[in-house]
PDB file of C-alpha atoms in Angstrom:
ATOM      1  CA  SER A  30      59.899  96.913  68.352  1.00 84.00           C
ATOM      2  CA  SER A  31      59.425  99.848  70.690  1.00 91.00           C
ATOM      3  CA  ILE A  32      60.037 100.781  74.301  1.00 96.00           C
ATOM      4  CA  THR A  33      57.071 101.507  76.551  1.00 97.00           C
ATOM      5  CA  PHE A  34      57.579 104.304  79.047  1.00 97.00           C
ATOM      6  CA  GLU A  35      55.363 104.781  82.101  1.00 97.00           C
ATOM      7  CA  TYR A  36      54.777 108.374  83.236  1.00 98.00           C
ATOM      8  CA  THR A  37      52.809 109.093  86.401  1.00 98.00           C
ATOM      9  CA  LEU A  38      51.032 112.447  86.249  1.00 98.00           C
ATOM     10  CA  MET A  39      50.821 114.392  89.526  1.00 98.00           C
ATOM     11  CA  LYS A  40      48.782 117.584  89.826  1.00 98.00           C
ATOM     12  CA  GLY A  41      51.007 120.651  89.649  1.00 98.00           C
ATOM     13  CA  VAL A  42      54.209 118.596  89.766  1.00 98.00           C
ATOM     14  CA  ASN A  43      54.742 117.188  86.269  1.00 98.00           C
ATOM     15  CA  ASP A  44      51.493 117.675  84.362  1.00 98.00           C
ATOM     16  CA  HIS A  45      52.041 121.067  82.700  1.00 98.00           C
ATOM     17  CA  PRO A  46      52.303 121.544  78.923  1.00 98.00           C
ATOM     18  CA  GLU A  47      56.027 122.334  79.254  1.00 98.00           C
ATOM     19  CA  HIS A  48      56.531 118.924  80.896  1.00 98.00           C
ATOM     20  CA  ALA A  49      54.780 117.255  77.966  1.00 98.00           C
ATOM     21  CA  ARG A  50      56.976 119.129  75.483  1.00 98.00           C
ATOM     22  CA  ALA A  51      60.146 118.197  77.408  1.00 98.00           C
ATOM     23  CA  LEU A  52      59.067 114.557  77.417  1.00 97.00           C
ATOM     24  CA  VAL A  53      58.432 114.694  73.666  1.00 98.00           C
ATOM     25  CA  LYS A  54      61.903 116.145  73.125  1.00 97.00           C
ATOM     26  CA  LEU A  55      63.409 113.326  75.188  1.00 96.00           C
ATOM     27  CA  LEU A  56      61.508 110.498  73.462  1.00 96.00           C
ATOM     28  CA  ARG A  57      61.170 111.865  69.930  1.00 93.00           C
ATOM     29  CA  LYS A  58      64.040 109.871  68.427  1.00 92.00           C
ATOM     30  CA  LEU A  59      63.255 106.616  70.218  1.00 94.00           C
ATOM     31  CA  PRO A  60      60.802 104.029  68.912  1.00 94.00           C
ATOM     32  CA  SER A  61      58.525 104.336  71.912  1.00 95.00           C
ATOM     33  CA  LYS A  62      55.051 104.350  73.370  1.00 96.00           C
ATOM     34  CA  LEU A  63      54.018 106.367  76.413  1.00 97.00           C
ATOM     35  CA  ASN A  64      51.586 105.196  79.081  1.00 98.00           C
ATOM     36  CA  LEU A  65      50.268 108.141  81.059  1.00 98.00           C
ATOM     37  CA  ILE A  66      49.239 107.060  84.542  1.00 98.00           C
ATOM     38  CA  PRO A  67      47.116 109.359  86.703  1.00 98.00           C
ATOM     39  CA  PHE A  68      48.555 109.461  90.229  1.00 97.00           C
ATOM     40  CA  ASN A  69      46.468 107.478  92.697  1.00 95.00           C
ATOM     41  CA  PRO A  70      46.445 109.483  95.954  1.00 95.00           C
ATOM     42  CA  PHE A  71      46.631 107.690  99.281  1.00 94.00           C
ATOM     43  CA  PRO A  72      46.302 108.796 102.912  1.00 95.00           C
ATOM     44  CA  GLY A  73      49.256 110.860 104.077  1.00 96.00           C
ATOM     45  CA  THR A  74      50.497 111.987 100.652  1.00 96.00           C
ATOM     46  CA  GLU A  75      50.656 115.616  99.622  1.00 96.00           C
ATOM     47  CA  TYR A  76      50.400 114.730  95.925  1.00 98.00           C
ATOM     48  CA  GLN A  77      47.129 114.753  94.020  1.00 98.00           C
ATOM     49  CA  ARG A  78      45.777 113.337  90.787  1.00 97.00           C
ATOM     50  CA  SER A  79      45.783 115.639  87.777  1.00 98.00           C
ATOM     51  CA  GLU A  80      42.400 116.782  86.503  1.00 97.00           C
ATOM     52  CA  PRO A  81      41.010 114.768  83.549  1.00 97.00           C
ATOM     53  CA  ALA A  82      41.182 117.819  81.240  1.00 98.00           C
ATOM     54  CA  VAL A  83      44.850 118.364  82.156  1.00 98.00           C
ATOM     55  CA  ILE A  84      45.638 114.701  81.486  1.00 98.00           C
ATOM     56  CA  GLU A  85      43.893 114.869  78.109  1.00 98.00           C
ATOM     57  CA  ALA A  86      45.730 118.076  77.153  1.00 98.00           C
ATOM     58  CA  PHE A  87      49.053 116.443  78.115  1.00 99.00           C
ATOM     59  CA  LYS A  88      48.187 113.414  75.975  1.00 98.00           C
ATOM     60  CA  GLN A  89      47.263 115.614  72.998  1.00 98.00           C
ATOM     61  CA  ILE A  90      50.601 117.451  73.122  1.00 98.00           C
ATOM     62  CA  VAL A  91      52.432 114.122  73.097  1.00 98.00           C
ATOM     63  CA  MET A  92      50.317 112.670  70.287  1.00 98.00           C
ATOM     64  CA  GLN A  93      50.573 115.795  68.117  1.00 98.00           C
ATOM     65  CA  SER A  94      54.329 115.208  68.081  1.00 96.00           C
ATOM     66  CA  GLY A  95      53.758 111.808  66.479  1.00 95.00           C
ATOM     67  CA  LEU A  96      54.325 109.697  69.590  1.00 96.00           C
ATOM     68  CA  ILE A  97      51.822 107.090  70.722  1.00 96.00           C
ATOM     69  CA  ALA A  98      50.290 107.874  74.106  1.00 98.00           C
ATOM     70  CA  THR A  99      47.568 106.203  76.131  1.00 97.00           C
ATOM     71  CA  VAL A 100      46.052 107.065  79.481  1.00 97.00           C
ATOM     72  CA  ARG A 101      46.013 104.035  81.698  1.00 92.00           C
ATOM     73  CA  ARG A 102      43.079 103.507  83.988  1.00 83.00           C
ATOM     74  CA  THR A 103      44.560 102.618  87.353  1.00 64.00           C
ATOM     75  CA  ARG A 104      43.259  99.510  89.093  1.00 60.00           C
ATOM     76  CA  GLY A 105      42.706 101.403  92.313  1.00 58.00           C
ATOM     77  CA  ASP A 106      40.281 103.876  90.694  1.00 55.00           C
ATOM     78  CA  ASP A 107      37.128 101.980  91.474  1.00 53.00           C
ATOM     79  CA  ILE A 108      38.114 100.915  94.998  1.00 53.00           C
ATOM     80  CA  ASP A 109      39.988 104.084  96.025  1.00 52.00           C
ATOM     81  CA  ALA A 110      43.262 102.306  96.756  1.00 53.00           C
ATOM     82  CA  ALA A 111      46.899 103.135  96.189  1.00 54.00           C
ATOM     83  CA  CYS A 112      49.117 100.400  94.745  1.00 55.00           C
ATOM     84  CA  GLY A 113      50.312  99.156  98.113  1.00 55.00           C
ATOM     85  CA  GLN A 114      46.809  99.174  99.525  1.00 54.00           C
ATOM     86  CA  LEU A 115      45.474  97.195  96.591  1.00 57.00           C
ATOM     87  CA  VAL A 116      48.229  94.605  96.862  1.00 55.00           C
ATOM     88  CA  GLY A 117      47.671  94.337 100.616  1.00 57.00           C
ATOM     89  CA  GLN A 118      43.967  93.713 100.136  1.00 55.00           C
ATOM     90  CA  VAL A 119      44.572  91.067  97.491  1.00 53.00           C
ATOM     91  CA  LEU A 120      47.212  89.314  99.602  1.00 55.00           C
ATOM     92  CA  ASP A 121      44.927  89.410 102.648  1.00 58.00           C
ATOM     93  CA  ARG A 122      42.092  87.804 100.672  1.00 60.00           C
ATOM     94  CA  THR A 123      44.484  85.190  99.290  1.00 68.00           C
ATOM     95  CA  ARG A 124      45.733  84.293 102.779  1.00 71.00           C
ATOM     96  CA  ARG A 125      42.183  84.057 104.169  1.00 74.00           C
ATOM     97  CA  SER A 126      41.127  81.877 101.252  1.00 74.00           C
ATOM     98  CA  ARG A 127      44.132  79.599 101.771  1.00 79.00           C
ATOM     99  CA  ASP A 128      43.416  79.346 105.537  1.00 77.00           C
ATOM    100  CA  HIS A 129      39.768  78.531 104.859  1.00 74.00           C
ATOM    101  CA  GLN A 130      40.734  75.841 102.337  1.00 79.00           C
ATOM    102  CA  ALA A 131      43.155  74.277 104.858  1.00 78.00           C
ATOM    103  CA  LYS A 132      40.372  74.101 107.482  1.00 81.00           C
ATOM    104  CA  LEU A 133      38.026  72.420 105.012  1.00 78.00           C
ATOM    105  CA  GLU A 134      40.681  69.855 104.096  1.00 82.00           C
ATOM    106  CA  ALA A 135      41.429  69.172 107.779  1.00 81.00           C
ATOM    107  CA  ARG A 136      37.719  68.528 108.423  1.00 82.00           C
ATOM    108  CA  ALA A 137      37.522  66.195 105.431  1.00 81.00           C
ATOM    109  CA  HIS A 138      40.522  64.171 106.664  1.00 79.00           C
ATOM    110  CA  ALA A 139      39.115  63.993 110.201  1.00 82.00           C
ATOM    111  CA  ALA A 140      35.800  62.567 108.983  1.00 72.00           C
TER     112      ALA A 140
END
């Protein structure tokens, strides 16, 4: 059994080769897997997503050490949403669907 670690990569903050090597040093003796998560920028943040080539280079450094690493595709990629935005949109759709269903049931009972 192994531990899965999540590591969010932010451009110029924690995506340099020396960060990858430090992470390898930290995790080397643990039975672990590393999920690399590209940062999903949102309005008002100063942080940016790392470039794909930088993410791949980071992953290669980790994997060359013998650790398992994957790059996770973030759910907000295709709709340009940060985590909170995505959750808000899903919850809003759920609430609207529930309200619509309640109206339909009320009409059915009234008939």
